[in-house]
Amino acid sequence: MLREQGSMSLARVLQPAIRIAREGFPFYELYREVIMADLFGEKGGKTRSFPAVAEHAAYVLNEARDGPRWQVGETVTNPDLARTFELLAEKGADEFYQGELARDVVRAVQGAKVAATERVGVLSMEDMREYRAVQRPPVRSTYRGHAIYGMGAPSSGGVGVAQQLNL
């Protein structure tokens, strides 16, 4: 889509994300609350608002595993994410589907057991190479006189946002 409709290169589009991942951003109170709620059920029993927090607990937790790795106001960096974005900026999107990054994704999927079944993932390099994104028409709705566009089916995101805005 960027190649077809964008006015900037992938490298340029990724620069702000690379900078934030490398230089960081201040850890803020809401982020701390989300981590504590999702991992420990704090904040009135509200849990699992962001399942990815629990999936990446090793990254966000301190060594004692009883709270966030950072204190409010400290800088959060992610050098691995910065390197991934830099690789994509340098080599292009094909790196994700056919290059070193694709091999890393396949190794991670094949090495991860699904807890309920004890089976490992079956993604292959062929799957990565053969994948083609499908462009679908967006969902359009209005909110207070403004046109709102979102992802069309099979995604439920666009419809969900439209429904929530117009409750």
CSV table of N, CA and C in Angstrom, one decimal:
chain,number,residue,atom,x,y,z
A,1,MET,N,0.8,-1.2,0.0
A,1,MET,CA,0.0,0.0,0.0
A,1,MET,C,0.9,1.3,0.0
A,2,LEU,N,2.0,1.2,0.8
A,2,LEU,CA,2.9,2.4,0.8
A,2,LEU,C,3.4,2.7,-0.6
A,3,ARG,N,3.8,1.6,-1.3
A,3,ARG,CA,4.4,1.8,-2.6
A,3,ARG,C,3.3,2.4,-3.6
A,4,GLU,N,2.1,1.9,-3.4
A,4,GLU,CA,1.0,2.4,-4.4
A,4,GLU,C,0.5,3.7,-4.0
A,5,GLN,N,0.3,4.0,-2.8
A,5,GLN,CA,-0.4,5.3,-2.4
A,5,GLN,C,0.4,6.2,-1.6
A,6,GLY,N,1.6,5.8,-1.1
A,6,GLY,CA,2.4,6.7,-0.2
A,6,GLY,C,3.2,7.7,-1.0
A,7,SER,N,3.6,8.7,-0.3
A,7,SER,CA,4.5,9.7,-0.9
A,7,SER,C,5.9,9.7,-0.3
A,8,MET,N,6.1,8.8,0.7
A,8,MET,CA,7.4,8.7,1.3
A,8,MET,C,7.9,7.2,1.2
A,9,SER,N,9.2,7.1,1.3
A,9,SER,CA,9.8,5.7,1.3
A,9,SER,C,9.5,5.0,2.7
A,10,LEU,N,9.7,3.7,2.7
A,10,LEU,CA,9.5,3.0,3.9
A,10,LEU,C,10.6,3.4,4.9
A,11,ALA,N,11.8,3.7,4.4
A,11,ALA,CA,12.9,4.1,5.3
A,11,ALA,C,12.5,5.4,6.0
A,12,ARG,N,11.9,6.3,5.3
A,12,ARG,CA,11.5,7.6,5.9
A,12,ARG,C,10.3,7.5,6.8
A,13,VAL,N,9.3,6.6,6.5
A,13,VAL,CA,8.2,6.4,7.3
A,13,VAL,C,8.6,5.8,8.7
A,14,LEU,N,9.6,4.9,8.6
A,14,LEU,CA,10.1,4.2,9.8
A,14,LEU,C,11.0,5.1,10.7
A,15,GLN,N,11.5,6.2,10.2
A,15,GLN,CA,12.4,7.0,11.0
A,15,GLN,C,11.9,7.4,12.4
A,16,PRO,N,10.7,7.9,12.5
A,16,PRO,CA,10.2,8.3,13.9
A,16,PRO,C,10.1,7.1,14.8
A,17,ALA,N,9.6,5.9,14.3
A,17,ALA,CA,9.5,4.7,15.1
A,17,ALA,C,10.9,4.3,15.6
A,18,ILE,N,11.9,4.3,14.6
A,18,ILE,CA,13.3,4.0,15.0
A,18,ILE,C,13.8,4.9,16.1
A,19,ARG,N,13.6,6.2,15.9
A,19,ARG,CA,14.0,7.1,16.9
A,19,ARG,C,13.4,6.8,18.3
A,20,ILE,N,12.1,6.6,18.4
A,20,ILE,CA,11.5,6.4,19.6
A,20,ILE,C,11.9,5.1,20.3
A,21,ALA,N,12.1,4.0,19.4
A,21,ALA,CA,12.5,2.7,20.0
A,21,ALA,C,14.0,2.8,20.5
A,22,ARG,N,14.8,3.6,19.8
A,22,ARG,CA,16.2,3.7,20.2
A,22,ARG,C,16.4,4.7,21.4
A,23,GLU,N,15.8,5.9,21.2
A,23,GLU,CA,16.0,6.9,22.2
A,23,GLU,C,15.0,6.8,23.4
A,24,GLY,N,13.9,6.2,23.1
A,24,GLY,CA,12.9,5.9,24.2
A,24,GLY,C,11.9,7.0,24.4
A,25,PHE,N,11.0,6.7,25.3
A,25,PHE,CA,9.9,7.6,25.7
A,25,PHE,C,9.7,7.5,27.2
A,26,PRO,N,9.2,8.5,27.9
A,26,PRO,CA,9.0,8.5,29.3
A,26,PRO,C,8.0,7.5,29.7
A,27,PHE,N,8.3,6.6,30.7
A,27,PHE,CA,7.3,5.7,31.2
A,27,PHE,C,6.3,6.5,32.0
A,28,TYR,N,5.1,6.3,31.7
A,28,TYR,CA,4.0,7.2,32.3
A,28,TYR,C,3.1,6.3,33.2
A,29,GLU,N,2.3,7.0,34.0
A,29,GLU,CA,1.5,6.4,35.0
A,29,GLU,C,0.5,5.5,34.4
A,30,LEU,N,-0.2,5.8,33.3
A,30,LEU,CA,-1.2,5.0,32.7
A,30,LEU,C,-0.6,3.7,32.2
A,31,TYR,N,0.6,3.7,31.7
A,31,TYR,CA,1.3,2.5,31.2
A,31,TYR,C,1.5,1.6,32.4
A,32,ARG,N,2.0,2.2,33.6
A,32,ARG,CA,2.2,1.4,34.8
A,32,ARG,C,0.9,0.7,35.2
A,33,GLU,N,-0.2,1.5,35.2
A,33,GLU,CA,-1.5,1.0,35.6
A,33,GLU,C,-2.0,-0.2,34.7
A,34,VAL,N,-1.8,-0.1,33.4
A,34,VAL,CA,-2.1,-1.1,32.5
A,34,VAL,C,-1.3,-2.4,32.8
A,35,ILE,N,0.0,-2.3,33.0
A,35,ILE,CA,0.8,-3.4,33.3
A,35,ILE,C,0.3,-4.1,34.6
A,36,MET,N,0.1,-3.3,35.6
A,36,MET,CA,-0.3,-3.9,36.9
A,36,MET,C,-1.7,-4.5,36.8
A,37,ALA,N,-2.6,-3.9,36.1
A,37,ALA,CA,-4.0,-4.4,36.0
A,37,ALA,C,-3.9,-5.7,35.2
A,38,ASP,N,-3.2,-5.7,34.1
A,38,ASP,CA,-3.2,-6.9,33.2
A,38,ASP,C,-2.4,-8.1,33.8
A,39,LEU,N,-1.4,-7.8,34.6
A,39,LEU,CA,-0.6,-8.9,35.2
A,39,LEU,C,-1.0,-9.3,36.6
A,40,PHE,N,-1.6,-8.3,37.3
A,40,PHE,CA,-1.8,-8.6,38.7
A,40,PHE,C,-3.3,-8.3,39.1
A,41,GLY,N,-4.1,-7.9,38.2
A,41,GLY,CA,-5.5,-7.7,38.5
A,41,GLY,C,-5.8,-6.5,39.4
A,42,GLU,N,-4.8,-5.6,39.5
A,42,GLU,CA,-5.0,-4.3,40.2
A,42,GLU,C,-6.0,-3.4,39.5
A,43,LYS,N,-6.3,-2.3,40.1
A,43,LYS,CA,-7.2,-1.3,39.5
A,43,LYS,C,-8.7,-1.8,39.5
A,44,GLY,N,-9.2,-2.2,40.6
A,44,GLY,CA,-10.6,-2.6,40.7
A,44,GLY,C,-10.9,-3.9,39.9
A,45,GLY,N,-10.0,-4.8,39.8
A,45,GLY,CA,-10.2,-6.1,39.1
A,45,GLY,C,-10.2,-6.0,37.6
A,46,LYS,N,-9.9,-4.8,37.1
A,46,LYS,CA,-9.9,-4.7,35.6
A,46,LYS,C,-8.6,-5.5,35.1
A,47,THR,N,-8.9,-6.5,34.3
A,47,THR,CA,-7.7,-7.3,33.8
A,47,THR,C,-7.8,-7.5,32.3
A,48,ARG,N,-6.7,-7.8,31.8
A,48,ARG,CA,-6.5,-8.1,30.4
A,48,ARG,C,-7.0,-7.1,29.4
A,49,SER,N,-6.8,-5.8,29.6
A,49,SER,CA,-7.2,-4.8,28.7
A,49,SER,C,-6.3,-4.9,27.5
A,50,PHE,N,-5.0,-5.2,27.7
A,50,PHE,CA,-4.0,-5.4,26.6
A,50,PHE,C,-3.4,-6.7,26.8
A,51,PRO,N,-3.9,-7.8,26.2
A,51,PRO,CA,-3.3,-9.1,26.4
A,51,PRO,C,-1.8,-9.2,26.0
A,52,ALA,N,-1.3,-8.3,25.1
A,52,ALA,CA,0.1,-8.4,24.8
A,52,ALA,C,1.0,-8.1,26.0
A,53,VAL,N,0.5,-7.3,27.0
A,53,VAL,CA,1.3,-7.1,28.2
A,53,VAL,C,1.6,-8.4,28.8
A,54,ALA,N,0.6,-9.2,29.0
A,54,ALA,CA,0.9,-10.5,29.7
A,54,ALA,C,1.8,-11.4,28.8
A,55,GLU,N,1.6,-11.4,27.5
A,55,GLU,CA,2.4,-12.2,26.6
A,55,GLU,C,3.9,-11.8,26.7
A,56,HIS,N,4.1,-10.5,27.0
A,56,HIS,CA,5.5,-10.0,27.0
A,56,HIS,C,5.9,-9.6,28.4
A,57,ALA,N,5.4,-10.4,29.4
A,57,ALA,CA,5.7,-10.1,30.8
A,57,ALA,C,7.2,-10.0,31.1
A,58,ALA,N,8.0,-10.9,30.5
A,58,ALA,CA,9.4,-10.8,30.7
A,58,ALA,C,10.0,-9.5,30.3
A,59,TYR,N,9.5,-8.9,29.3
A,59,TYR,CA,10.0,-7.6,28.9
A,59,TYR,C,9.6,-6.4,29.8
A,60,VAL,N,8.4,-6.5,30.3
A,60,VAL,CA,7.9,-5.3,31.1
A,60,VAL,C,8.0,-5.4,32.6
A,61,LEU,N,8.4,-6.6,33.1
A,61,LEU,CA,8.5,-6.8,34.5
A,61,LEU,C,9.9,-6.6,35.0
A,62,ASN,N,10.0,-6.1,36.3
A,62,ASN,CA,11.3,-6.0,36.9
A,62,ASN,C,11.8,-7.4,37.3
A,63,GLU,N,13.1,-7.5,37.8
A,63,GLU,CA,13.7,-8.8,38.1
A,63,GLU,C,12.9,-9.5,39.2
A,64,ALA,N,12.3,-8.9,40.1
A,64,ALA,CA,11.5,-9.5,41.1
A,64,ALA,C,10.1,-10.0,40.6
A,65,ARG,N,9.8,-9.6,39.4
A,65,ARG,CA,8.5,-9.9,38.7
A,65,ARG,C,7.3,-9.5,39.5
A,66,ASP,N,7.4,-8.4,40.3
A,66,ASP,CA,6.3,-7.9,41.1
A,66,ASP,C,5.9,-6.5,40.7
A,67,GLY,N,6.4,-6.0,39.6
A,67,GLY,CA,6.0,-4.7,39.1
A,67,GLY,C,6.7,-4.4,37.8
A,68,PRO,N,6.4,-3.2,37.2
A,68,PRO,CA,7.0,-2.8,36.0
A,68,PRO,C,8.6,-2.6,36.1
A,69,ARG,N,9.2,-2.9,35.0
A,69,ARG,CA,10.7,-2.7,35.0
A,69,ARG,C,11.1,-1.2,35.2
A,70,TRP,N,10.2,-0.3,34.8
A,70,TRP,CA,10.6,1.1,34.9
A,70,TRP,C,9.8,1.8,36.0
A,71,GLN,N,10.3,2.9,36.5
A,71,GLN,CA,9.6,3.8,37.4
A,71,GLN,C,9.0,4.9,36.5
A,72,VAL,N,7.9,5.5,36.9
A,72,VAL,CA,7.3,6.6,36.2
A,72,VAL,C,8.3,7.7,36.0
A,73,GLY,N,8.4,8.1,34.8
A,73,GLY,CA,9.4,9.2,34.4
A,73,GLY,C,10.7,8.6,33.8
A,74,GLU,N,11.0,7.4,34.1
A,74,GLU,CA,12.2,6.8,33.4
A,74,GLU,C,12.0,6.6,31.9
A,75,THR,N,13.0,6.4,31.2
A,75,THR,CA,13.0,6.3,29.8
A,75,THR,C,12.9,4.8,29.4
A,76,VAL,N,11.9,4.5,28.5
A,76,VAL,CA,11.7,3.1,28.0
A,76,VAL,C,12.3,3.1,26.6
A,77,THR,N,13.2,2.2,26.4
A,77,THR,CA,13.8,2.0,25.1
A,77,THR,C,13.6,0.5,24.7
A,78,ASN,N,13.7,0.3,23.4
A,78,ASN,CA,13.6,-1.1,22.8
A,78,ASN,C,14.5,-1.2,21.7
A,79,PRO,N,15.8,-1.4,22.0
A,79,PRO,CA,16.8,-1.5,20.9
A,79,PRO,C,16.6,-2.6,19.9
A,80,ASP,N,16.0,-3.8,20.4
A,80,ASP,CA,15.7,-4.8,19.4
A,80,ASP,C,14.7,-4.4,18.4
A,81,LEU,N,13.7,-3.7,18.8
A,81,LEU,CA,12.7,-3.2,17.9
A,81,LEU,C,13.3,-2.1,16.9
A,82,ALA,N,14.2,-1.3,17.5
A,82,ALA,CA,14.9,-0.3,16.7
A,82,ALA,C,15.7,-1.0,15.6
A,83,ARG,N,16.4,-2.1,15.9
A,83,ARG,CA,17.2,-2.8,14.9
A,83,ARG,C,16.3,-3.5,13.9
A,84,THR,N,15.2,-4.0,14.3
A,84,THR,CA,14.2,-4.6,13.3
A,84,THR,C,13.7,-3.5,12.3
A,85,PHE,N,13.3,-2.4,12.8
A,85,PHE,CA,12.9,-1.3,12.0
A,85,PHE,C,14.0,-0.8,11.1
A,86,GLU,N,15.2,-0.7,11.6
A,86,GLU,CA,16.4,-0.3,10.8
A,86,GLU,C,16.6,-1.3,9.6
A,87,LEU,N,16.5,-2.6,9.9
A,87,LEU,CA,16.7,-3.6,8.9
A,87,LEU,C,15.6,-3.5,7.8
A,88,LEU,N,14.4,-3.3,8.2
A,88,LEU,CA,13.3,-3.0,7.2
A,88,LEU,C,13.6,-1.8,6.4
A,89,ALA,N,14.0,-0.7,7.1
A,89,ALA,CA,14.3,0.5,6.4
A,89,ALA,C,15.4,0.4,5.4
A,90,GLU,N,16.4,-0.4,5.7
A,90,GLU,CA,17.6,-0.6,4.8
A,90,GLU,C,17.3,-1.6,3.7
A,91,LYS,N,16.6,-2.7,4.0
A,91,LYS,CA,16.4,-3.8,3.0
A,91,LYS,C,15.0,-3.8,2.4
A,92,GLY,N,14.0,-3.1,3.0
A,92,GLY,CA,12.7,-3.1,2.4
A,92,GLY,C,11.8,-4.1,3.0
A,93,ALA,N,10.5,-4.1,2.6
A,93,ALA,CA,9.5,-4.9,3.1
A,93,ALA,C,9.8,-6.4,2.8
A,94,ASP,N,10.4,-6.7,1.6
A,94,ASP,CA,10.7,-8.1,1.3
A,94,ASP,C,11.6,-8.8,2.4
A,95,GLU,N,12.3,-8.0,3.1
A,95,GLU,CA,13.1,-8.6,4.2
A,95,GLU,C,12.2,-9.3,5.2
A,96,PHE,N,11.0,-8.8,5.4
A,96,PHE,CA,10.0,-9.4,6.4
A,96,PHE,C,9.5,-10.8,5.8
A,97,TYR,N,9.4,-10.9,4.5
A,97,TYR,CA,8.8,-12.1,3.9
A,97,TYR,C,9.9,-13.1,3.4
A,98,GLN,N,11.1,-12.6,3.2
A,98,GLN,CA,12.1,-13.6,2.5
A,98,GLN,C,13.5,-13.5,3.2
A,99,GLY,N,13.7,-12.6,4.0
A,99,GLY,CA,15.1,-12.4,4.5
A,99,GLY,C,15.3,-12.9,5.9
A,100,GLU,N,16.3,-12.3,6.5
A,100,GLU,CA,16.7,-12.7,7.9
A,100,GLU,C,15.6,-12.6,8.9
A,101,LEU,N,14.8,-11.5,8.7
A,101,LEU,CA,13.7,-11.3,9.6
A,101,LEU,C,12.7,-12.4,9.4
A,102,ALA,N,12.4,-12.8,8.2
A,102,ALA,CA,11.4,-13.9,8.0
A,102,ALA,C,11.9,-15.2,8.6
A,103,ARG,N,13.2,-15.5,8.5
A,103,ARG,CA,13.7,-16.7,9.2
A,103,ARG,C,13.6,-16.6,10.7
A,104,ASP,N,13.8,-15.4,11.2
A,104,ASP,CA,13.6,-15.2,12.7
A,104,ASP,C,12.2,-15.5,13.1
A,105,VAL,N,11.2,-15.0,12.3
A,105,VAL,CA,9.8,-15.2,12.6
A,105,VAL,C,9.5,-16.6,12.5
A,106,VAL,N,9.9,-17.3,11.5
A,106,VAL,CA,9.6,-18.8,11.3
A,106,VAL,C,10.2,-19.5,12.5
A,107,ARG,N,11.5,-19.3,12.9
A,107,ARG,CA,12.1,-20.0,14.0
A,107,ARG,C,11.3,-19.7,15.3
A,108,ALA,N,10.9,-18.5,15.5
A,108,ALA,CA,10.1,-18.2,16.7
A,108,ALA,C,8.8,-19.0,16.7
A,109,VAL,N,8.1,-19.0,15.6
A,109,VAL,CA,6.8,-19.7,15.6
A,109,VAL,C,7.0,-21.2,15.7
A,110,GLN,N,8.0,-21.7,15.0
A,110,GLN,CA,8.2,-23.2,15.1
A,110,GLN,C,8.7,-23.6,16.5
A,111,GLY,N,9.3,-22.7,17.2
A,111,GLY,CA,9.9,-23.0,18.5
A,111,GLY,C,9.0,-22.7,19.7
A,112,ALA,N,7.8,-22.2,19.4
A,112,ALA,CA,6.9,-21.8,20.5
A,112,ALA,C,5.8,-22.9,20.6
A,113,LYS,N,5.6,-23.5,21.8
A,113,LYS,CA,4.5,-24.4,22.0
A,113,LYS,C,3.3,-23.7,22.4
A,114,VAL,N,2.1,-24.2,21.9
A,114,VAL,CA,0.8,-23.7,22.3
A,114,VAL,C,0.5,-24.4,23.6
A,115,ALA,N,0.3,-23.7,24.7
A,115,ALA,CA,0.1,-24.3,26.0
A,115,ALA,C,-1.0,-25.4,26.0
A,116,ALA,N,-2.1,-25.1,25.3
A,116,ALA,CA,-3.3,-26.0,25.4
A,116,ALA,C,-3.0,-27.3,24.7
A,117,THR,N,-2.2,-27.3,23.7
A,117,THR,CA,-2.0,-28.5,22.8
A,117,THR,C,-0.6,-29.1,22.9
A,118,GLU,N,0.4,-28.3,23.4
A,118,GLU,CA,1.8,-28.7,23.5
A,118,GLU,C,2.4,-28.9,22.1
A,119,ARG,N,1.7,-28.4,21.0
A,119,ARG,CA,2.2,-28.4,19.7
A,119,ARG,C,3.0,-27.2,19.4
A,120,VAL,N,3.9,-27.3,18.4
A,120,VAL,CA,4.6,-26.1,18.0
A,120,VAL,C,4.0,-25.5,16.8
A,121,GLY,N,4.3,-24.3,16.4
A,121,GLY,CA,3.8,-23.7,15.2
A,121,GLY,C,4.4,-24.3,14.0
A,122,VAL,N,3.6,-24.1,12.9
A,122,VAL,CA,4.0,-24.8,11.6
A,122,VAL,C,4.3,-23.8,10.5
A,123,LEU,N,4.5,-22.6,10.8
A,123,LEU,CA,4.8,-21.6,9.8
A,123,LEU,C,6.1,-21.9,9.1
A,124,SER,N,6.2,-21.8,7.8
A,124,SER,CA,7.4,-22.1,7.0
A,124,SER,C,7.9,-20.9,6.2
A,125,MET,N,9.1,-21.0,5.8
A,125,MET,CA,9.6,-19.9,4.9
A,125,MET,C,8.8,-19.8,3.6
A,126,GLU,N,8.3,-21.0,3.1
A,126,GLU,CA,7.4,-20.9,1.9
A,126,GLU,C,6.1,-20.1,2.3
A,127,ASP,N,5.6,-20.3,3.4
A,127,ASP,CA,4.4,-19.6,3.8
A,127,ASP,C,4.7,-18.1,3.8
A,128,MET,N,5.8,-17.7,4.3
A,128,MET,CA,6.2,-16.3,4.4
A,128,MET,C,6.4,-15.7,3.0
A,129,ARG,N,7.1,-16.5,2.1
A,129,ARG,CA,7.4,-16.0,0.7
A,129,ARG,C,6.1,-15.9,-0.1
A,130,GLU,N,5.2,-16.8,0.1
A,130,GLU,CA,3.9,-16.9,-0.7
A,130,GLU,C,2.8,-16.0,-0.2
A,131,TYR,N,3.0,-15.4,1.0
A,131,TYR,CA,1.9,-14.6,1.5
A,131,TYR,C,1.7,-13.3,0.7
A,132,ARG,N,0.5,-13.0,0.4
A,132,ARG,CA,0.1,-11.8,-0.3
A,132,ARG,C,-1.0,-11.1,0.5
A,133,ALA,N,-0.8,-9.8,0.8
A,133,ALA,CA,-1.8,-9.1,1.5
A,133,ALA,C,-3.0,-8.8,0.5
A,134,VAL,N,-4.2,-8.9,1.1
A,134,VAL,CA,-5.3,-8.6,0.2
A,134,VAL,C,-5.9,-7.2,0.6
A,135,GLN,N,-6.0,-6.4,-0.4
A,135,GLN,CA,-6.6,-5.1,-0.1
A,135,GLN,C,-8.1,-5.2,-0.3
A,136,ARG,N,-8.8,-4.7,0.7
A,136,ARG,CA,-10.3,-4.8,0.7
A,136,ARG,C,-10.8,-3.4,0.8
A,137,PRO,N,-12.1,-3.2,0.4
A,137,PRO,CA,-12.7,-1.9,0.6
A,137,PRO,C,-12.9,-1.6,2.1
A,138,PRO,N,-12.7,-0.3,2.4
A,138,PRO,CA,-12.9,0.1,3.9
A,138,PRO,C,-14.4,0.1,4.2
A,139,VAL,N,-14.6,0.1,5.5
A,139,VAL,CA,-15.9,0.4,6.1
A,139,VAL,C,-16.0,1.9,6.3
A,140,ARG,N,-17.1,2.5,5.9
A,140,ARG,CA,-17.3,3.9,6.1
A,140,ARG,C,-18.5,4.2,7.0
A,141,SER,N,-18.3,5.0,7.9
A,141,SER,CA,-19.4,5.5,8.7
A,141,SER,C,-19.3,7.0,9.0
A,142,THR,N,-20.2,7.5,9.7
A,142,THR,CA,-20.1,8.9,10.1
A,142,THR,C,-20.2,9.1,11.6
A,143,TYR,N,-19.5,10.1,12.1
A,143,TYR,CA,-19.6,10.5,13.5
A,143,TYR,C,-19.5,12.0,13.6
A,144,ARG,N,-20.6,12.5,14.1
A,144,ARG,CA,-20.8,14.0,14.3
A,144,ARG,C,-20.4,14.7,13.0
A,145,GLY,N,-20.9,14.2,11.9
A,145,GLY,CA,-20.7,14.9,10.6
A,145,GLY,C,-19.4,14.6,9.9
A,146,HIS,N,-18.5,13.8,10.5
A,146,HIS,CA,-17.2,13.4,9.9
A,146,HIS,C,-17.3,12.0,9.4
A,147,ALA,N,-16.6,11.8,8.2
A,147,ALA,CA,-16.5,10.5,7.6
A,147,ALA,C,-15.4,9.7,8.4
A,148,ILE,N,-15.7,8.5,8.8
A,148,ILE,CA,-14.8,7.6,9.5
A,148,ILE,C,-14.6,6.4,8.7
A,149,TYR,N,-13.4,6.1,8.4
A,149,TYR,CA,-13.0,4.9,7.6
A,149,TYR,C,-12.3,3.9,8.4
A,150,GLY,N,-12.5,2.6,8.3
A,150,GLY,CA,-11.8,1.6,9.0
A,150,GLY,C,-11.6,0.3,8.1
A,151,MET,N,-11.0,-0.6,8.7
A,151,MET,CA,-10.7,-1.9,8.0
A,151,MET,C,-12.1,-2.6,7.7
A,152,GLY,N,-12.2,-3.1,6.5
A,152,GLY,CA,-13.4,-3.9,6.2
A,152,GLY,C,-13.2,-5.3,6.6
A,153,ALA,N,-14.3,-6.1,6.3
A,153,ALA,CA,-14.3,-7.5,6.6
A,153,ALA,C,-13.1,-8.2,5.9
A,154,PRO,N,-12.5,-9.2,6.5
A,154,PRO,CA,-13.0,-9.9,7.6
A,154,PRO,C,-12.6,-9.3,9.0
A,155,SER,N,-11.9,-8.2,9.0
A,155,SER,CA,-11.6,-7.5,10.2
A,155,SER,C,-12.8,-6.9,10.8
A,156,SER,N,-12.9,-7.0,12.1
A,156,SER,CA,-14.1,-6.4,12.8
A,156,SER,C,-13.8,-5.0,13.3
A,157,GLY,N,-12.5,-4.5,13.2
A,157,GLY,CA,-12.1,-3.3,13.8
A,157,GLY,C,-12.9,-2.1,13.3
A,158,GLY,N,-13.0,-1.9,12.0
A,158,GLY,CA,-13.8,-0.8,11.4
A,158,GLY,C,-15.2,-0.7,11.9
A,159,VAL,N,-15.9,-1.9,11.8
A,159,VAL,CA,-17.3,-2.0,12.3
A,159,VAL,C,-17.4,-1.7,13.8
A,160,GLY,N,-16.4,-2.3,14.5
A,160,GLY,CA,-16.5,-2.1,16.0
A,160,GLY,C,-16.3,-0.6,16.4
A,161,VAL,N,-15.4,0.1,15.7
A,161,VAL,CA,-15.1,1.5,16.0
A,161,VAL,C,-16.4,2.3,15.7
A,162,ALA,N,-17.0,2.0,14.5
A,162,ALA,CA,-18.2,2.7,14.1
A,162,ALA,C,-19.3,2.5,15.1
A,163,GLN,N,-19.5,1.3,15.5
A,163,GLN,CA,-20.6,1.0,16.5
A,163,GLN,C,-20.3,1.7,17.8
A,164,GLN,N,-19.1,1.7,18.3
A,164,GLN,CA,-18.8,2.4,19.6
A,164,GLN,C,-19.0,3.9,19.5
A,165,LEU,N,-18.5,4.5,18.4
A,165,LEU,CA,-18.7,5.9,18.3
A,165,LEU,C,-20.1,6.3,18.2
A,166,ASN,N,-21.0,5.5,17.7
A,166,ASN,CA,-22.4,5.9,17.4
A,166,ASN,C,-23.3,5.3,18.5
A,167,LEU,N,-22.8,4.9,19.6
A,167,LEU,CA,-23.7,4.3,20.7
A,167,LEU,C,-24.7,5.4,21.2
